[in-house]
Short mmCIF file of C-alpha atoms in Angstrom, two decimals:
data_model
loop_
_atom_site.label_atom_id
_atom_site.label_comp_id
_atom_site.label_asym_id
_atom_site.label_seq_id
_atom_site.Cartn_x
_atom_site.Cartn_y
_atom_site.Cartn_z
CA MET A 1 -229.65 41.28 87.49
CA GLY A 2 -232.01 38.25 87.59
CA GLU A 3 -231.64 38.80 84.12
CA ALA A 4 -227.88 38.82 83.73
CA ILE A 5 -228.25 35.17 85.97
CA ILE A 6 -230.06 34.45 83.25
CA PHE A 7 -228.57 34.96 80.39
CA ILE A 8 -224.97 33.65 81.71
CA GLY A 9 -227.22 30.30 82.53
CA LEU A 10 -228.55 30.32 78.81
CA LEU A 11 -224.93 30.83 77.60
CA ILE A 12 -223.56 28.21 79.02
CA PHE A 13 -226.00 25.92 77.94
CA ALA A 14 -225.42 27.08 74.53
CA ALA A 15 -221.86 26.81 74.47
CA HIS A 16 -222.17 23.18 75.28
CA LEU A 17 -224.56 23.21 72.16
CA PHE A 18 -221.98 24.65 70.23
CA ALA A 19 -219.88 22.82 71.31
CA MET A 20 -222.20 19.73 70.21
CA ILE A 21 -222.40 21.40 66.51
CA PHE A 22 -219.02 21.86 66.24
CA SER A 23 -218.42 18.01 66.30
CA THR A 24 -221.10 17.10 64.14
CA LYS A 25 -221.71 20.29 61.35
CA LYS A 26 -218.21 21.21 61.78
CA ILE A 27 -219.39 24.87 62.56
CA PRO A 28 -216.45 25.90 64.99
CA ASP A 29 -217.94 26.82 68.49
CA VAL A 30 -215.52 30.09 68.70
CA LEU A 31 -217.50 31.66 66.02
CA LEU A 32 -220.85 31.32 67.49
CA LEU A 33 -219.58 32.96 70.85
CA LEU A 34 -217.87 35.70 69.09
CA LEU A 35 -221.16 36.54 67.25
CA ILE A 36 -223.27 36.20 70.53
CA GLY A 37 -221.01 38.80 72.30
CA ILE A 38 -220.85 41.50 69.09
CA ILE A 39 -224.79 41.25 69.24
CA ILE A 40 -225.38 42.02 73.41
CA GLY A 41 -222.19 44.51 72.99
CA PRO A 42 -221.79 46.49 69.85
CA VAL A 43 -225.14 45.85 67.96
CA LEU A 44 -227.74 45.90 70.77
CA GLY A 45 -225.55 47.78 73.55
CA LEU A 46 -226.60 45.21 76.08
CA VAL A 47 -222.97 45.20 77.68
CA TYR A 48 -220.33 47.48 77.23
CA PRO A 49 -216.49 46.38 78.23
CA ASP A 50 -215.99 48.88 80.75
CA PHE A 51 -218.54 47.44 82.48
CA LEU A 52 -215.87 44.52 84.07
CA GLY A 53 -213.41 47.04 84.55
CA LYS A 54 -210.32 45.94 85.85
CA ALA A 55 -212.02 42.62 86.35
CA GLY A 56 -212.27 42.13 82.48
CA THR A 57 -208.17 42.16 82.44
CA ILE A 58 -207.89 39.69 85.32
CA PHE A 59 -210.55 37.31 84.02
CA THR A 60 -208.60 37.18 80.46
CA SER A 61 -204.95 36.50 82.39
CA ILE A 62 -206.87 33.70 84.08
CA VAL A 63 -208.33 31.90 80.36
CA LEU A 64 -204.87 32.45 79.56
CA ILE A 65 -202.80 30.54 82.54
CA VAL A 66 -205.62 28.06 82.09
CA ILE A 67 -205.93 27.11 78.02
CA LEU A 68 -202.11 26.95 78.01
CA PHE A 69 -201.46 24.72 81.18
CA ASP A 70 -204.11 22.33 79.22
CA GLY A 71 -202.61 22.91 75.79
CA GLY A 72 -199.54 21.95 77.42
CA LEU A 73 -200.94 18.34 78.96
CA ASP A 74 -200.85 17.52 75.60
CA ILE A 75 -197.38 17.88 74.12
CA SER A 76 -194.97 15.25 75.13
CA ILE A 77 -191.36 15.16 75.26
CA HIS A 78 -190.80 13.11 72.14
CA ASP A 79 -192.94 15.14 69.80
CA LEU A 80 -191.31 18.24 71.50
CA LYS A 81 -188.24 16.71 70.22
CA LEU A 82 -189.23 16.61 66.49
CA SER A 83 -191.42 19.41 66.49
CA TRP A 84 -189.07 22.54 67.76
CA LYS A 85 -187.01 23.21 64.99
CA PRO A 86 -190.05 23.77 62.54
CA THR A 87 -191.79 25.47 64.90
CA ILE A 88 -188.84 28.05 65.48
CA THR A 89 -188.91 28.33 61.89
CA LEU A 90 -192.32 28.76 61.42
CA SER A 91 -193.34 31.12 64.43
CA LEU A 92 -189.97 33.98 63.45
CA SER A 93 -191.09 33.77 59.33
CA SER A 94 -194.63 34.36 60.29
CA LEU A 95 -193.42 37.21 63.16
CA VAL A 96 -191.36 39.00 60.70
CA GLY A 97 -193.31 38.55 57.72
CA SER A 98 -196.42 39.92 59.50
CA ILE A 99 -194.32 43.03 60.72
CA ILE A 100 -193.38 44.06 57.43
CA LEU A 101 -196.55 43.83 55.51
CA VAL A 102 -198.61 45.22 58.47
CA THR A 103 -196.01 47.92 59.09
CA SER A 104 -196.49 49.07 55.44
CA ILE A 105 -200.43 49.03 55.28
CA CYS A 106 -200.85 51.28 58.56
CA MET A 107 -198.38 53.95 57.01
CA LEU A 108 -200.53 54.01 53.88
CA ILE A 109 -203.65 54.99 56.54
CA GLY A 110 -201.78 57.46 58.31
CA LEU A 111 -199.51 56.36 61.36
CA THR A 112 -196.32 57.42 62.22
CA PHE A 113 -193.61 54.56 61.41
CA ILE A 114 -193.01 53.71 65.27
CA ASN A 115 -197.07 53.21 65.68
CA SER A 116 -197.14 51.19 62.13
CA LEU A 117 -194.05 49.06 63.74
CA ILE A 118 -195.80 48.82 67.17
CA VAL A 119 -199.01 47.86 65.34
CA GLY A 120 -197.06 45.46 63.08
CA ILE A 121 -195.36 43.83 66.35
CA ILE A 122 -198.98 43.14 67.92
CA LEU A 123 -200.14 41.60 65.33
CA SER A 124 -197.70 39.60 64.30
CA GLY A 125 -198.38 36.24 66.50
CA THR A 126 -201.27 34.00 67.23
CA SER A 127 -203.77 33.70 69.81
CA SER A 128 -203.40 30.64 72.23
CA ALA A 129 -206.93 31.11 73.32
CA VAL A 130 -208.05 31.05 70.11
CA VAL A 131 -205.47 28.14 68.55
CA ILE A 132 -205.56 25.77 71.19
CA PRO A 133 -209.38 24.89 71.12
CA LEU A 134 -209.43 24.68 67.19
CA THR A 135 -206.47 22.35 67.22
CA GLN A 136 -207.59 20.21 70.17
CA ASN A 137 -210.90 19.44 67.91
CA LEU A 138 -209.30 18.70 64.83
CA LYS A 139 -207.61 15.96 63.15
CA LEU A 140 -204.02 17.04 63.03
CA GLY A 141 -200.50 15.24 62.88
CA LYS A 142 -199.11 15.62 66.26
CA SER A 143 -196.34 17.19 65.26
CA THR A 144 -198.40 20.26 63.43
CA LYS A 145 -200.70 20.56 66.67
CA THR A 146 -197.04 20.83 68.67
CA ALA A 147 -196.11 23.38 66.22
CA LEU A 148 -199.46 25.82 66.43
CA VAL A 149 -199.62 25.07 70.00
CA LEU A 150 -195.79 26.17 70.51
CA GLU A 151 -196.14 28.86 67.97
CA SER A 152 -198.93 30.71 70.02
CA ALA A 153 -196.97 30.84 73.32
CA ILE A 154 -193.39 31.76 72.02
CA THR A 155 -195.07 34.98 69.52
CA ASP A 156 -196.86 36.03 72.24
CA ILE A 157 -193.49 36.66 74.32
CA ILE A 158 -191.66 38.17 71.52
CA CYS A 159 -194.82 40.39 70.91
CA PHE A 160 -195.23 41.56 74.36
CA VAL A 161 -191.24 42.47 74.84
CA LEU A 162 -190.83 43.94 71.39
CA ALA A 163 -194.07 45.93 71.54
CA LEU A 164 -193.71 47.30 75.07
CA ALA A 165 -190.32 48.50 73.87
CA PHE A 166 -191.06 50.51 70.98
CA MET A 167 -194.19 51.81 73.00
CA GLU A 168 -191.57 53.04 75.86
CA ALA A 169 -189.01 54.78 73.20
CA SER A 170 -192.10 56.21 71.67
CA LYS A 171 -192.87 58.14 74.94
CA GLU A 172 -189.44 58.80 75.82
CA GLY A 173 -188.36 59.81 72.20
CA SER A 174 -185.50 57.39 71.86
CA GLY A 175 -184.20 55.21 70.28
CA VAL A 176 -184.38 51.06 70.73
CA ASN A 177 -181.68 49.13 72.32
CA ILE A 178 -181.79 45.84 70.26
CA GLY A 179 -179.19 43.84 71.82
CA SER A 180 -181.40 44.76 74.81
CA VAL A 181 -184.28 43.74 73.48
CA ALA A 182 -182.70 40.53 72.04
CA GLY A 183 -181.34 39.94 75.51
CA GLY A 184 -185.09 40.22 77.03
CA VAL A 185 -186.52 38.34 74.79
CA PHE A 186 -184.14 35.34 75.20
CA SER A 187 -184.38 35.44 79.25
CA SER A 188 -188.43 36.28 79.44
CA PHE A 189 -188.40 32.45 77.93
CA VAL A 190 -185.54 30.55 79.61
CA MET A 191 -186.47 31.68 82.87
CA ALA A 192 -189.95 31.10 82.45
CA THR A 193 -189.46 27.80 81.46
CA ILE A 194 -187.13 26.92 84.20
CA ILE A 195 -189.79 28.81 86.63
CA GLY A 196 -192.30 26.43 85.02
CA PHE A 197 -190.07 23.50 84.95
CA ALA A 198 -189.01 23.36 88.52
CA SER A 199 -192.98 24.20 89.63
CA GLY A 200 -194.30 21.36 87.87
CA ILE A 201 -191.81 18.74 89.20
CA VAL A 202 -192.68 20.26 92.67
CA TRP A 203 -196.26 20.16 92.10
CA SER A 204 -196.40 16.46 90.44
CA SER A 205 -193.99 15.33 93.59
CA LEU A 206 -196.53 16.70 95.77
CA LEU A 207 -200.11 15.87 93.83
CA GLN A 208 -200.15 12.30 95.74
CA LYS A 209 -200.51 14.45 99.11
CA ILE A 210 -202.66 16.68 97.77
CA ARG A 211 -205.30 14.33 97.07
CA THR A 212 -205.73 13.63 100.43
CA PHE A 213 -207.12 17.23 100.99
CA LYS A 214 -211.19 17.56 100.69
CA ASN A 215 -212.36 19.32 97.76
CA SER A 216 -209.08 19.66 96.39
CA MET A 217 -209.35 20.07 92.63
CA PHE A 218 -209.36 23.62 92.19
CA LEU A 219 -205.36 23.35 93.85
CA THR A 220 -203.66 22.79 90.68
CA PRO A 221 -205.29 25.99 89.01
CA ALA A 222 -205.11 27.88 92.37
CA TYR A 223 -201.20 27.00 92.32
CA LEU A 224 -201.19 27.93 88.63
CA PHE A 225 -202.39 31.07 89.10
CA ILE A 226 -199.05 31.63 92.20
CA VAL A 227 -196.54 30.48 89.36
CA TYR A 228 -197.92 32.37 86.77
CA GLY A 229 -197.93 35.60 88.98
CA ILE A 230 -194.33 34.65 90.72
CA ALA A 231 -193.10 34.81 87.06
CA GLU A 232 -194.16 38.45 85.79
CA THR A 233 -193.71 39.77 89.12
CA LEU A 234 -190.03 39.16 88.03
CA GLY A 235 -190.14 40.26 84.61
CA PHE A 236 -190.80 36.71 82.79
CA SER A 237 -193.61 35.64 80.67
CA GLY A 238 -196.40 33.67 83.13
CA ALA A 239 -197.74 32.40 79.88
CA ILE A 240 -194.90 30.13 79.20
CA ALA A 241 -194.21 29.24 82.81
CA ALA A 242 -197.60 28.13 82.47
CA LEU A 243 -197.27 26.02 79.62
CA ALA A 244 -193.48 24.61 80.94
CA VAL A 245 -195.72 23.73 83.86
CA GLY A 246 -198.22 21.55 81.99
CA ILE A 247 -195.74 20.00 79.52
CA THR A 248 -193.63 18.60 82.67
CA ILE A 249 -196.23 17.51 84.46
CA SER A 250 -197.55 15.63 81.20
CA ASN A 251 -194.02 14.10 80.98
CA MET A 252 -192.78 13.19 84.31
CA GLU A 253 -191.78 9.47 83.24
CA TYR A 254 -188.82 11.45 81.68
CA PHE A 255 -187.41 13.15 84.96
CA HIS A 256 -185.90 11.85 88.19
CA PHE A 257 -184.02 13.51 90.94
CA LYS A 258 -182.22 11.70 93.59
CA PHE A 259 -183.62 14.17 95.93
CA LEU A 260 -186.79 13.79 95.23
CA GLU A 261 -187.13 10.05 95.25
CA ARG A 262 -189.04 9.47 98.28
CA TYR A 263 -191.80 11.88 97.18
CA GLN A 264 -191.67 10.35 93.90
CA LYS A 265 -191.67 6.09 94.34
CA ASN A 266 -194.54 4.48 94.12
CA ARG A 267 -197.09 7.55 93.66
CA GLU A 268 -199.18 8.57 90.67
CA LEU A 269 -196.94 11.71 89.39
CA LYS A 270 -199.89 12.78 86.60
CA LEU A 271 -203.06 14.21 86.86
CA THR A 272 -205.54 11.54 86.93
CA ASP A 273 -208.55 11.60 84.23
CA GLY A 274 -210.55 12.71 87.10
CA GLU A 275 -208.37 15.53 87.28
CA LYS A 276 -208.32 15.99 83.58
CA ASP A 277 -212.09 15.84 83.35
CA PHE A 278 -212.27 18.76 85.76
CA LEU A 279 -209.93 20.99 83.94
CA GLY A 280 -211.07 20.15 80.64
CA GLU A 281 -214.71 21.83 82.43
CA LEU A 282 -212.81 24.88 83.69
CA VAL A 283 -211.40 25.41 80.14
CA PHE A 284 -214.86 24.77 78.77
CA VAL A 285 -216.52 27.49 80.68
CA LEU A 286 -213.76 29.81 80.57
CA LYS A 287 -213.45 29.68 76.81
CA THR A 288 -217.39 30.11 76.53
CA PHE A 289 -217.04 33.67 78.47
CA PHE A 290 -213.82 34.47 77.04
CA PHE A 291 -215.28 34.63 73.42
CA VAL A 292 -218.43 36.56 74.16
CA TYR A 293 -215.75 39.20 76.05
CA ILE A 294 -213.92 39.42 72.91
CA GLY A 295 -216.95 39.60 71.34
CA ILE A 296 -218.25 42.42 73.32
CA SER A 297 -214.83 44.20 72.98
CA ILE A 298 -214.92 45.36 69.57
CA PRO A 299 -215.75 48.85 68.57
CA PHE A 300 -218.25 49.39 64.63
CA ASP A 301 -218.13 53.07 65.43
CA ASN A 302 -214.76 53.57 63.47
CA THR A 303 -215.02 53.03 59.83
CA ILE A 304 -211.59 53.30 58.64
CA ALA A 305 -210.54 50.89 61.73
CA LEU A 306 -212.71 48.25 60.43
CA ILE A 307 -212.15 48.28 56.76
CA ALA A 308 -207.54 48.42 57.91
CA GLY A 309 -208.82 45.06 60.45
CA LEU A 310 -210.01 43.33 57.47
CA SER A 311 -207.07 44.37 55.19
CA PHE A 312 -204.56 43.33 57.17
CA THR A 313 -206.49 39.99 58.05
CA VAL A 314 -206.59 39.31 54.41
CA VAL A 315 -202.83 39.78 53.65
CA LEU A 316 -201.79 38.05 56.67
CA LEU A 317 -203.75 34.98 55.31
CA ILE A 318 -202.25 35.13 51.83
CA MET A 319 -198.57 35.26 53.75
CA ARG A 320 -199.45 32.59 55.91
CA ILE A 321 -200.34 29.98 53.02
CA PHE A 322 -196.82 30.64 51.65
CA ILE A 323 -195.20 30.37 54.81
CA ALA A 324 -197.34 27.01 55.12
CA LYS A 325 -196.32 26.05 52.57
CA PHE A 326 -192.05 25.99 53.06
CA PHE A 327 -192.25 26.32 56.67
CA SER A 328 -194.90 23.58 57.84
CA PRO A 329 -193.38 20.53 60.11
CA LYS A 330 -192.05 17.69 57.57
CA GLN A 331 -194.63 15.32 59.33
CA SER A 332 -197.68 18.00 58.20
CA ASN A 333 -199.85 16.60 55.28
CA GLY A 334 -201.55 18.08 52.78
CA PHE A 335 -204.74 19.05 55.49
CA ASP A 336 -202.44 20.15 58.10
CA LYS A 337 -201.04 22.43 55.72
CA SER A 338 -204.49 23.90 55.17
CA ILE A 339 -205.02 24.76 58.87
CA ILE A 340 -201.24 25.80 59.67
CA SER A 341 -201.95 28.67 56.38
CA LEU A 342 -205.30 29.35 58.55
CA MET A 343 -204.12 30.22 62.30
CA ILE A 344 -204.03 33.62 61.91
CA PRO A 345 -206.42 34.70 64.64
CA LYS A 346 -205.29 37.34 66.98
CA GLY A 347 -206.49 37.45 70.91
CA LEU A 348 -205.89 37.77 74.24
CA ALA A 349 -201.72 39.18 73.15
CA ALA A 350 -203.23 41.55 70.73
CA ALA A 351 -205.78 42.93 72.55
CA VAL A 352 -204.05 43.77 75.71
CA LEU A 353 -201.16 45.23 73.94
CA ALA A 354 -203.46 47.12 71.85
CA SER A 355 -205.02 49.40 74.87
CA ILE A 356 -201.70 50.30 76.43
CA PRO A 357 -200.64 52.75 73.65
CA GLU A 358 -203.54 54.83 74.61
CA GLN A 359 -202.97 54.68 78.57
CA MET A 360 -199.71 55.75 77.86
CA GLY A 361 -200.93 58.87 76.48
CA LEU A 362 -198.93 58.05 73.00
CA ALA A 363 -200.14 60.06 69.45
CA GLN A 364 -202.89 58.01 67.31
CA GLY A 365 -203.12 55.50 70.63
CA ASP A 366 -206.78 55.32 69.77
CA MET A 367 -206.62 54.60 66.43
CA ILE A 368 -203.92 51.93 67.08
CA LYS A 369 -206.56 50.13 69.67
CA ASN A 370 -209.26 50.49 67.35
CA VAL A 371 -207.15 48.75 64.34
CA VAL A 372 -206.09 45.73 66.64
CA TYR A 373 -209.35 45.28 68.15
CA ALA A 374 -211.12 45.19 64.20
CA THR A 375 -207.99 42.86 63.03
CA VAL A 376 -208.74 40.17 66.16
CA LEU A 377 -212.74 40.48 65.21
CA PHE A 378 -211.93 39.49 61.57
CA SER A 379 -208.64 37.15 62.25
CA ILE A 380 -210.99 34.98 63.81
CA LEU A 381 -214.16 35.07 61.89
CA LEU A 382 -211.89 34.30 59.18
CA CYS A 383 -210.07 32.09 60.59
CA SER A 384 -213.20 29.68 61.62
CA ILE A 385 -215.60 30.43 58.90
CA LEU A 386 -212.97 28.91 56.55
CA ILE A 387 -211.79 26.40 58.99
CA PHE A 388 -215.78 25.34 58.90
CA ILE A 389 -215.67 25.12 54.99
CA ILE A 390 -212.86 22.73 54.69
CA GLU A 391 -213.78 20.61 57.31
CA ARG A 392 -217.52 20.50 56.63
CA TYR A 393 -216.68 20.42 52.67
CA PRO A 394 -213.74 18.95 51.62
CA LYS A 395 -213.51 19.29 48.58
CA ALA A 396 -214.08 23.50 48.59
CA ASN A 397 -210.54 22.81 50.59
CA ILE A 398 -208.43 25.14 47.44
CA PHE A 399 -205.33 25.21 50.00
CA MET A 400 -204.60 21.44 49.66
CA ARG A 401 -206.14 21.69 45.59
CA PHE A 402 -203.43 24.31 44.98
CA PHE A 403 -200.71 24.76 47.41
CA PHE A 404 -200.44 21.63 49.35
CA HIS A 405 -201.25 19.29 46.96
CA PRO A 406 -198.59 15.91 46.80
CA LYS A 407 -195.56 15.54 44.36
CA ARG A 408 -195.50 12.71 41.82
CA LYS A 409 -193.28 10.60 42.80
CA ASN A 410 -194.50 7.16 42.13
CA LYS A 411 -197.70 5.51 40.88
CA THR A 412 -199.15 5.85 44.19
CA ASN A 413 -199.47 8.95 43.93
CA ALA A 414 -199.78 9.96 40.79
CA SER A 415 -202.85 8.04 40.89
CA LEU A 416 -204.03 9.77 44.76
CA ASN A 417 -203.48 13.27 42.51
CA GLU A 418 -206.17 11.86 40.34
CA ALA A 419 -208.97 11.40 43.46
CA SER A 420 -211.51 13.84 44.18
CA SER A 421 -210.38 15.98 47.42
CA SER A 422 -212.71 14.11 49.99
CA GLU A 423 -210.56 11.42 48.99
CA ILE A 424 -207.44 12.67 49.31
CA LEU A 425 -208.35 14.05 52.90
CA GLU A 426 -209.66 10.70 54.03
CA ILE A 427 -206.85 8.83 52.70
CA GLU A 428 -204.65 11.82 54.52
CA ASN A 429 -205.84 11.40 57.81
CA LYS A 430 -205.97 8.04 57.67
CA ASP A 431 -202.45 7.22 56.92
CA GLY A 432 -200.60 10.83 58.30
CA GLU A 433 -198.93 10.71 54.66
CA SER A 434 -196.48 13.60 54.54
CA PHE A 435 -196.19 15.44 51.66
#
């Protein structure tokens, strides 16, 4: 027990060191934390995923809630208006393309069509728990950052609803009602947004009173857990509800209701700097343990699954490059598009969904879990490493050089094309020129 407590303390110190390394050397802390998990888990066998039992599932849900809420606090209504159309386009194009490609490859390695489709759906989204921390440490345009955060939340819903529908169909041996699935996705998104919006309005109106309580800092996360639980219990997306609460609280200047005027007039309706700092510390600690936990959970005893996971990651990256080229927000510059093309990491949603087929007793359920877990590993590794390379060494940004270079519209752009990659990156980050 003493050794475990010492390790937890050292891990938190190491996480702060990794964060400093990320800000100075551009080596993502996500990558380093993942490697620690792999070393103490699959490599040395000191810790196993089963060690946490059901607590592991609860922990990953808490991480998702807090990270999505924190991400929502950084989204303004103005940015949302600019980004919702490209977000939908980016999300759907990536979703459909991923499902088609992954399903095709799964059938080649021996999975049945329905199981291949399930894997394709599970791996079609991006992970909020990975995307949000990475985007917060990168110099991205507001519209790009907003689109990536919203994409990760939207695809989570679609993946959950579609994957569960096909799992049930596979278990019962029946067909899938397309209308029912589409209705489930739409209702989950809309109702979760309404629940989150209403909850955000209520909490903002009560914040001034809540602050008079002693030791009240943790009441906001506690409230989030309740909102998430209510949404999930009603059959809607708790993740979207948590995101909506964050967006609502950070944009209270847009929401004025007569019946709430007595609770809102002359009051601080947003989180204070101190409350945001506390939330940031909470996100930091949760993120630290989450990525170590993911590293511990990766199986290394199935060669076929590892090869399949690596293949999926490479194929999804290639596809994502073209999606970033044609479906990025109009305001995105070359560097932004490079980052969009790398945002293929899989995480919490994929890991949770991957364990369900085996629990349901579906044929090839163990293979589905191993393939998805391997893809989670390689997608996070590849995303983190490539982001490090293009952040640390701008001249190595082949994505911007060959795929996202500026068009020759005038002399200024022509001279810009002749500049070195590092100069291009510097100019783009300075003036946010759109390509």
